[in-house]
XYZ file of C-alpha atoms in Angstrom:
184
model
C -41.378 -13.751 34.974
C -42.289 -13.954 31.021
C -43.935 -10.492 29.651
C -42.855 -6.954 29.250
C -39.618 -6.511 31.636
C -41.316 -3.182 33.180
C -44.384 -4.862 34.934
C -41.518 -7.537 36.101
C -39.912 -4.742 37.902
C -42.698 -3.432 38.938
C -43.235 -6.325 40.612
C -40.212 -7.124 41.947
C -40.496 -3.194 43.431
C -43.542 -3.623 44.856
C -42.667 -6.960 46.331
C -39.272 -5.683 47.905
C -40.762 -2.752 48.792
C -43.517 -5.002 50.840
C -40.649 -7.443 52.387
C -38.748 -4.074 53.700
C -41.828 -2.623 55.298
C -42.602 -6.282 57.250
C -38.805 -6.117 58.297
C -40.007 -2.834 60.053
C -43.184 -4.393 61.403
C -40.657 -6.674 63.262
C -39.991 -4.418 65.620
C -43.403 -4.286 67.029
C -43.814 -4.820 70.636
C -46.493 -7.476 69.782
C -44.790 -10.927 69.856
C -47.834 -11.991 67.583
C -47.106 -9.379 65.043
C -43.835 -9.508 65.381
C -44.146 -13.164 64.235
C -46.242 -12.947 61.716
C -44.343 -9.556 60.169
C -40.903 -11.969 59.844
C -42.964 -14.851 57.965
C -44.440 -11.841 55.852
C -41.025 -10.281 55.214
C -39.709 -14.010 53.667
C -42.768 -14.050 51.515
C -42.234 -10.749 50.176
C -38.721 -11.312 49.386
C -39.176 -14.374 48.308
C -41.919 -13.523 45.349
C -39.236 -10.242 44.903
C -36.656 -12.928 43.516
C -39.143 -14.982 41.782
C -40.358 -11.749 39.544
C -37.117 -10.856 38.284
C -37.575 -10.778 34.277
C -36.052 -13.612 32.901
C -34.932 -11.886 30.214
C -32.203 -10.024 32.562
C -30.803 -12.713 34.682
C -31.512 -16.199 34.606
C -31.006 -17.862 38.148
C -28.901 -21.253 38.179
C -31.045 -24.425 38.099
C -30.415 -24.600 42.305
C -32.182 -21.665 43.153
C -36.137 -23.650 42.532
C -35.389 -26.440 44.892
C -33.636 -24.074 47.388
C -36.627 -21.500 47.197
C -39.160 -24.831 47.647
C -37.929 -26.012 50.783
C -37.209 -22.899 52.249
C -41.107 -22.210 51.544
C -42.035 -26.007 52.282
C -40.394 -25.186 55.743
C -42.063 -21.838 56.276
C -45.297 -23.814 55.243
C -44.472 -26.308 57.833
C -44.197 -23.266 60.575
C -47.780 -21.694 59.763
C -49.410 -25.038 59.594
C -47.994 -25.566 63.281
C -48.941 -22.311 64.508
C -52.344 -22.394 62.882
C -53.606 -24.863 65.492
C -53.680 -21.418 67.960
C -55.850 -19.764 64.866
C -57.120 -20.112 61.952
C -55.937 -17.048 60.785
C -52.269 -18.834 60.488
C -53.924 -20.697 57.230
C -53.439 -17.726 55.144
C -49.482 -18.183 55.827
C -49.941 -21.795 54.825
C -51.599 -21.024 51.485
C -49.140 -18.549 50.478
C -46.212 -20.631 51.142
C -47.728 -23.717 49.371
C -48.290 -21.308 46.521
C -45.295 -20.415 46.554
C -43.849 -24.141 46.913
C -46.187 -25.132 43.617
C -44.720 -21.948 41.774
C -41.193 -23.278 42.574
C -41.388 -26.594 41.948
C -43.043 -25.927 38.426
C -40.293 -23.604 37.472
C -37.753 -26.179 38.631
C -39.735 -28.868 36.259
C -40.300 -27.236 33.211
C -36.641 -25.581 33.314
C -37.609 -22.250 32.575
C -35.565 -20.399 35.154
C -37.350 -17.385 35.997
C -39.572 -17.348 32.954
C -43.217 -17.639 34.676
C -44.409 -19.477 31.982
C -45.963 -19.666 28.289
C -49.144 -20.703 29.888
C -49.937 -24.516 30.741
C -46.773 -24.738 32.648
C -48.368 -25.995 36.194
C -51.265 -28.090 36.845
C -54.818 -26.568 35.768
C -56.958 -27.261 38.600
C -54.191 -26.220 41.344
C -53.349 -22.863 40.003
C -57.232 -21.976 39.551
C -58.074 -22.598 42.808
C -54.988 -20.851 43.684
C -56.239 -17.924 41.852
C -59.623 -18.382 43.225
C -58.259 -18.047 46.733
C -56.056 -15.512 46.508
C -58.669 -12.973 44.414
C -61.059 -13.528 47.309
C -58.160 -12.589 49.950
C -57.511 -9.596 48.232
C -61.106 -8.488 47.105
C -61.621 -9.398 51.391
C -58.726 -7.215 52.414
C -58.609 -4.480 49.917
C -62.360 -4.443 51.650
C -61.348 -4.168 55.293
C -58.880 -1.125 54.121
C -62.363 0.770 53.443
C -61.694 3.686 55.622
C -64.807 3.826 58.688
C -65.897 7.088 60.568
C -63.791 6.840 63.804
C -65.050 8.258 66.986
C -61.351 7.632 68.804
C -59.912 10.238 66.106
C -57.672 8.635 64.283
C -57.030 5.164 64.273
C -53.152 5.184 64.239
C -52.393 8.265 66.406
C -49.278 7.432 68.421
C -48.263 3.936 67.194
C -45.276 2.777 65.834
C -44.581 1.848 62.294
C -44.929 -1.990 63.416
C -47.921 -1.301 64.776
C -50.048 0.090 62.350
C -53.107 -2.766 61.707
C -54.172 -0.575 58.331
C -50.288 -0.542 56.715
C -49.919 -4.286 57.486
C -53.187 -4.605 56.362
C -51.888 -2.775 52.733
C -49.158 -4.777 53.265
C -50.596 -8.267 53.102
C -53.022 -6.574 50.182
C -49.845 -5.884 47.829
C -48.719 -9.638 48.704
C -51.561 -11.362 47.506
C -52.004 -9.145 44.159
C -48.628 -9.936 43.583
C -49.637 -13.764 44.028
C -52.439 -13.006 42.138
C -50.027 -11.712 39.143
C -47.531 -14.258 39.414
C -49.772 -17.081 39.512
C -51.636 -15.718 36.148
C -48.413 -15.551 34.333
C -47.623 -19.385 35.164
């Protein structure tokens, strides 16, 4: 990631941090969350490695095309389980955004410098942006505490069942995005 190596951290924290807490979600007793919590995990360490400030380590020229397919194939996966929901599409755009982010950083050689600006293609990465302010202006929305007549909406659940920290969860993802995809 190119810019000051604290907000790279940062970012790599927060993205870690997110990946860990979907590893926990994993042990829901939902199969459908439990699912969706392990494709959530690989996203979050996924964009963890792609944040690390280039200026400390510089990852070998293998590491774009690996990170591509392994996205490519988890893009694969949500586009097959979206025909049950549409909700599965979200999934799909991450992991092609995270595919294009790859495959530019493989192109212009940069290792994990996210760019000088004009490194992907123009069009792609605004609607990319586009997409992903909406999803988080939409989901930092539905985290909007409501007046609750069952007193409190998590009051004996699990940590992998908690619908308002996956919720945060898949917030902190797409800001990330959202960050990462500005610096390209």
């Amino acid at each position: 990631m190119h810019g000051p190596a604290s907000s790279g951290w940062l970012l790599v924290a927060l993205c870690a941090a997110t990946g860990a807490y979907c590893l926990l979600r994993m042990r829901s007793h939902v199969v459908e969350q439990r699912r969706a919590a392990g494709g959530e995990a690989l996203m979050g360490f996924g964009m963890a490695v792609m944040a690390v400030p280039a200026a400390v380590l510089t990852p070998p020229g293998w590491v774009w095309p690996a990170l591509a397919v392994v996205f490519g194939a988890a893009g694969l996966h949500a586009l097959w389980t979206a025909r049950g929901g549409a909700r599965h599409l979200h999934h799909l755009m991450g992991a092609g955004a995270m595919v294009y982010m790859a495959v530019t950083m493989a192109a212009t050689g940069r290792g994990g410098a996210h760019g000088h600006g004009g490194a992907g293609v123009p069009l792609l990465t605004g609607a990319l942006l586009l997409y992903f302010t909406a999803y988080v202006l939409a989901t930092g929305v539905r985290l909007v505490p409501v007046a609750s007549a069952t007193g409190g909406a998590g009051a004996g659940a699990g940590w992998g069942d908690r619908p308002e920290l996956a919720r945060a969860c898949r917030l902190s993802m797409g800001i990330a995005m959202v960050a990462m995809l500005l610096t390209l």
